[in-house]
Amino acid sequence: MIVGDRVNAIEAEIKNREANTGMNIGMKIVDVKEKDGNVEYDYEYTVDYGEAGSIKIRGTIIGRDEPKETLESWKKDKKLSKEDTERLVNLINYLGSVHGTLVARVLSYRPPLVPPRLSVQQKKE
């Protein structure tokens, strides 16, 4: 269960205001650790506007999950369960869209809105 979140850093860069390029959004879970009996998921949300500029948001999601199982899985191969990954990716997408929209407005860029829910599937080989 998610009990909180916080933004740790925001970086924004304007490279070329006249560039009218697309927008690529990236999300990743950077680290997982235990603190005060909770599990903290550090994440990074990036919006690349190509030649126009970029936005990077780093934050932490705080969960009351089973720390032992979650941390063992993360330490073993830097992976989380499918359910945890889906839940976190959707929350990172939401938080990044909310915070990123405010930053994009200041920079006069399109807001980084990605409305559909995301799901994780097994990699097909």
PDB file of C-alpha atoms in Angstrom:
ATOM      1  CA  MET A   1       0.000   0.000   0.000  1.00  0.00           C
ATOM      2  CA  ILE A   2       1.341   3.436  -0.965  1.00  0.00           C
ATOM      3  CA  VAL A   3       1.395   5.872   1.954  1.00  0.00           C
ATOM      4  CA  GLY A   4       3.220   8.864   0.475  1.00  0.00           C
ATOM      5  CA  ASP A   5       5.559  10.367  -2.058  1.00  0.00           C
ATOM      6  CA  ARG A   6       7.955  13.260  -2.385  1.00  0.00           C
ATOM      7  CA  VAL A   7       9.860  15.049  -5.110  1.00  0.00           C
ATOM      8  CA  ASN A   8      13.603  15.158  -4.413  1.00  0.00           C
ATOM      9  CA  ALA A   9      14.824  17.117  -7.445  1.00  0.00           C
ATOM     10  CA  ILE A  10      13.619  18.710 -10.654  1.00  0.00           C
ATOM     11  CA  GLU A  11      15.887  19.647 -13.554  1.00  0.00           C
ATOM     12  CA  ALA A  12      14.639  21.482 -16.617  1.00  0.00           C
ATOM     13  CA  GLU A  13      16.557  22.696 -19.639  1.00  0.00           C
ATOM     14  CA  ILE A  14      15.603  24.870 -22.582  1.00  0.00           C
ATOM     15  CA  LYS A  15      17.908  24.159 -25.519  1.00  0.00           C
ATOM     16  CA  ASN A  16      16.052  25.678 -28.451  1.00  0.00           C
ATOM     17  CA  ARG A  17      12.626  27.291 -28.108  1.00  0.00           C
ATOM     18  CA  GLU A  18      12.044  27.216 -31.866  1.00  0.00           C
ATOM     19  CA  ALA A  19      12.561  23.463 -32.149  1.00  0.00           C
ATOM     20  CA  ASN A  20       9.229  21.713 -32.551  1.00  0.00           C
ATOM     21  CA  THR A  21      10.145  18.111 -31.954  1.00  0.00           C
ATOM     22  CA  GLY A  22       8.284  15.224 -30.414  1.00  0.00           C
ATOM     23  CA  MET A  23       8.225  14.176 -26.817  1.00  0.00           C
ATOM     24  CA  ASN A  24       9.637  10.970 -25.320  1.00  0.00           C
ATOM     25  CA  ILE A  25       8.799   9.990 -21.758  1.00  0.00           C
ATOM     26  CA  GLY A  26      10.939   7.640 -19.699  1.00  0.00           C
ATOM     27  CA  MET A  27      10.430   6.170 -16.232  1.00  0.00           C
ATOM     28  CA  LYS A  28      12.655   3.996 -14.116  1.00  0.00           C
ATOM     29  CA  ILE A  29      12.932   2.751 -10.577  1.00  0.00           C
ATOM     30  CA  VAL A  30      16.436   3.685  -9.469  1.00  0.00           C
ATOM     31  CA  ASP A  31      16.631   2.139  -6.002  1.00  0.00           C
ATOM     32  CA  VAL A  32      14.567   0.315  -3.391  1.00  0.00           C
ATOM     33  CA  LYS A  33      15.377   0.514   0.303  1.00  0.00           C
ATOM     34  CA  GLU A  34      13.824   0.114   3.733  1.00  0.00           C
ATOM     35  CA  LYS A  35      13.382   3.112   6.022  1.00  0.00           C
ATOM     36  CA  ASP A  36      11.399   3.298   9.255  1.00  0.00           C
ATOM     37  CA  GLY A  37       9.620   0.015   8.486  1.00  0.00           C
ATOM     38  CA  ASN A  38       8.465   1.221   5.063  1.00  0.00           C
ATOM     39  CA  VAL A  39       9.799   0.486   1.601  1.00  0.00           C
ATOM     40  CA  GLU A  40      11.061   3.525  -0.318  1.00  0.00           C
ATOM     41  CA  TYR A  41      11.154   3.392  -4.108  1.00  0.00           C
ATOM     42  CA  ASP A  42      13.406   6.025  -5.674  1.00  0.00           C
ATOM     43  CA  TYR A  43      12.379   6.849  -9.227  1.00  0.00           C
ATOM     44  CA  GLU A  44      13.324   9.031 -12.157  1.00  0.00           C
ATOM     45  CA  TYR A  45      10.839  10.470 -14.651  1.00  0.00           C
ATOM     46  CA  THR A  46      12.225  12.125 -17.775  1.00  0.00           C
ATOM     47  CA  VAL A  47      10.638  14.030 -20.612  1.00  0.00           C
ATOM     48  CA  ASP A  48      12.862  14.542 -23.647  1.00  0.00           C
ATOM     49  CA  TYR A  49      11.681  17.225 -26.040  1.00  0.00           C
ATOM     50  CA  GLY A  50      14.532  16.458 -28.441  1.00  0.00           C
ATOM     51  CA  GLU A  51      16.321  19.579 -29.631  1.00  0.00           C
ATOM     52  CA  ALA A  52      13.924  21.774 -27.628  1.00  0.00           C
ATOM     53  CA  GLY A  53      14.931  20.652 -24.123  1.00  0.00           C
ATOM     54  CA  SER A  54      14.145  18.258 -21.308  1.00  0.00           C
ATOM     55  CA  ILE A  55      12.629  17.794 -17.858  1.00  0.00           C
ATOM     56  CA  LYS A  56      13.879  15.333 -15.233  1.00  0.00           C
ATOM     57  CA  ILE A  57      12.068  14.641 -11.969  1.00  0.00           C
ATOM     58  CA  ARG A  58      13.563  12.472  -9.236  1.00  0.00           C
ATOM     59  CA  GLY A  59      11.398  11.381  -6.348  1.00  0.00           C
ATOM     60  CA  THR A  60      10.546   8.748  -3.780  1.00  0.00           C
ATOM     61  CA  ILE A  61       7.392   6.703  -3.328  1.00  0.00           C
ATOM     62  CA  ILE A  62       6.807   5.357   0.175  1.00  0.00           C
ATOM     63  CA  GLY A  63       4.997   2.044   0.567  1.00  0.00           C
ATOM     64  CA  ARG A  64       3.920  -0.191   3.410  1.00  0.00           C
ATOM     65  CA  ASP A  65       4.824  -3.346   1.582  1.00  0.00           C
ATOM     66  CA  GLU A  66       6.496  -6.513   2.812  1.00  0.00           C
ATOM     67  CA  PRO A  67      10.060  -5.154   3.105  1.00  0.00           C
ATOM     68  CA  LYS A  68      11.835  -8.510   3.287  1.00  0.00           C
ATOM     69  CA  GLU A  69      10.392  -9.962   0.060  1.00  0.00           C
ATOM     70  CA  THR A  70      10.606  -6.690  -1.855  1.00  0.00           C
ATOM     71  CA  LEU A  71      14.186  -5.934  -0.820  1.00  0.00           C
ATOM     72  CA  GLU A  72      15.396  -9.494  -1.463  1.00  0.00           C
ATOM     73  CA  SER A  73      13.975  -9.400  -4.982  1.00  0.00           C
ATOM     74  CA  TRP A  74      15.473  -5.968  -5.663  1.00  0.00           C
ATOM     75  CA  LYS A  75      18.920  -6.856  -4.297  1.00  0.00           C
ATOM     76  CA  LYS A  76      18.977 -10.133  -6.224  1.00  0.00           C
ATOM     77  CA  ASP A  77      18.329  -8.855  -9.758  1.00  0.00           C
ATOM     78  CA  LYS A  78      17.008  -5.265  -9.525  1.00  0.00           C
ATOM     79  CA  LYS A  79      13.476  -6.461 -10.273  1.00  0.00           C
ATOM     80  CA  LEU A  80      10.148  -6.252  -8.502  1.00  0.00           C
ATOM     81  CA  SER A  81       7.043  -8.387  -8.789  1.00  0.00           C
ATOM     82  CA  LYS A  82       4.757  -7.743 -11.745  1.00  0.00           C
ATOM     83  CA  GLU A  83       2.079  -6.345  -9.432  1.00  0.00           C
ATOM     84  CA  ASP A  84       4.504  -3.973  -7.678  1.00  0.00           C
ATOM     85  CA  THR A  85       6.004  -2.868 -10.989  1.00  0.00           C
ATOM     86  CA  GLU A  86       2.602  -2.099 -12.533  1.00  0.00           C
ATOM     87  CA  ARG A  87       1.480  -0.201  -9.453  1.00  0.00           C
ATOM     88  CA  LEU A  88       4.696   1.843  -9.303  1.00  0.00           C
ATOM     89  CA  VAL A  89       4.918   2.567 -13.044  1.00  0.00           C
ATOM     90  CA  ASN A  90       1.342   3.847 -13.065  1.00  0.00           C
ATOM     91  CA  LEU A  91       1.980   6.014 -10.011  1.00  0.00           C
ATOM     92  CA  ILE A  92       5.262   7.351 -11.438  1.00  0.00           C
ATOM     93  CA  ASN A  93       3.418   8.124 -14.672  1.00  0.00           C
ATOM     94  CA  TYR A  94       0.729   9.998 -12.724  1.00  0.00           C
ATOM     95  CA  LEU A  95       3.164  11.918 -10.495  1.00  0.00           C
ATOM     96  CA  GLY A  96       5.450  12.754 -13.408  1.00  0.00           C
ATOM     97  CA  SER A  97       2.519  14.008 -15.458  1.00  0.00           C
ATOM     98  CA  VAL A  98       1.255  16.205 -12.615  1.00  0.00           C
ATOM     99  CA  HIS A  99       4.616  17.712 -11.667  1.00  0.00           C
ATOM    100  CA  GLY A 100       5.905  17.726 -15.241  1.00  0.00           C
ATOM    101  CA  THR A 101       2.870  19.663 -16.459  1.00  0.00           C
ATOM    102  CA  LEU A 102       3.663  22.490 -14.050  1.00  0.00           C
ATOM    103  CA  VAL A 103       7.304  22.608 -15.148  1.00  0.00           C
ATOM    104  CA  ALA A 104       6.369  22.335 -18.838  1.00  0.00           C
ATOM    105  CA  ARG A 105       4.023  25.300 -18.430  1.00  0.00           C
ATOM    106  CA  VAL A 106       6.874  27.470 -17.126  1.00  0.00           C
ATOM    107  CA  LEU A 107       9.043  26.416 -20.087  1.00  0.00           C
ATOM    108  CA  SER A 108       6.194  26.830 -22.624  1.00  0.00           C
ATOM    109  CA  TYR A 109       6.414  23.147 -23.594  1.00  0.00           C
ATOM    110  CA  ARG A 110       3.615  20.665 -24.179  1.00  0.00           C
ATOM    111  CA  PRO A 111       2.536  18.909 -20.979  1.00  0.00           C
ATOM    112  CA  PRO A 112       3.830  15.344 -20.564  1.00  0.00           C
ATOM    113  CA  LEU A 113       0.447  13.680 -20.317  1.00  0.00           C
ATOM    114  CA  VAL A 114       0.167   9.957 -20.946  1.00  0.00           C
ATOM    115  CA  PRO A 115      -3.380   8.968 -19.960  1.00  0.00           C
ATOM    116  CA  PRO A 116      -3.614   5.174 -20.425  1.00  0.00           C
ATOM    117  CA  ARG A 117      -2.832   2.750 -17.610  1.00  0.00           C
ATOM    118  CA  LEU A 118       0.284   0.705 -18.205  1.00  0.00           C
ATOM    119  CA  SER A 119       0.716  -3.009 -17.622  1.00  0.00           C
ATOM    120  CA  VAL A 120       3.795  -5.185 -17.417  1.00  0.00           C
ATOM    121  CA  GLN A 121       3.984  -8.336 -19.513  1.00  0.00           C
ATOM    122  CA  GLN A 122       6.529 -11.104 -19.728  1.00  0.00           C
ATOM    123  CA  LYS A 123       9.184 -10.536 -22.353  1.00  0.00           C
ATOM    124  CA  LYS A 124       8.571 -12.725 -25.404  1.00  0.00           C
ATOM    125  CA  GLU A 125      11.655 -14.455 -26.691  1.00  0.00           C
TER     126      GLU A 125
END
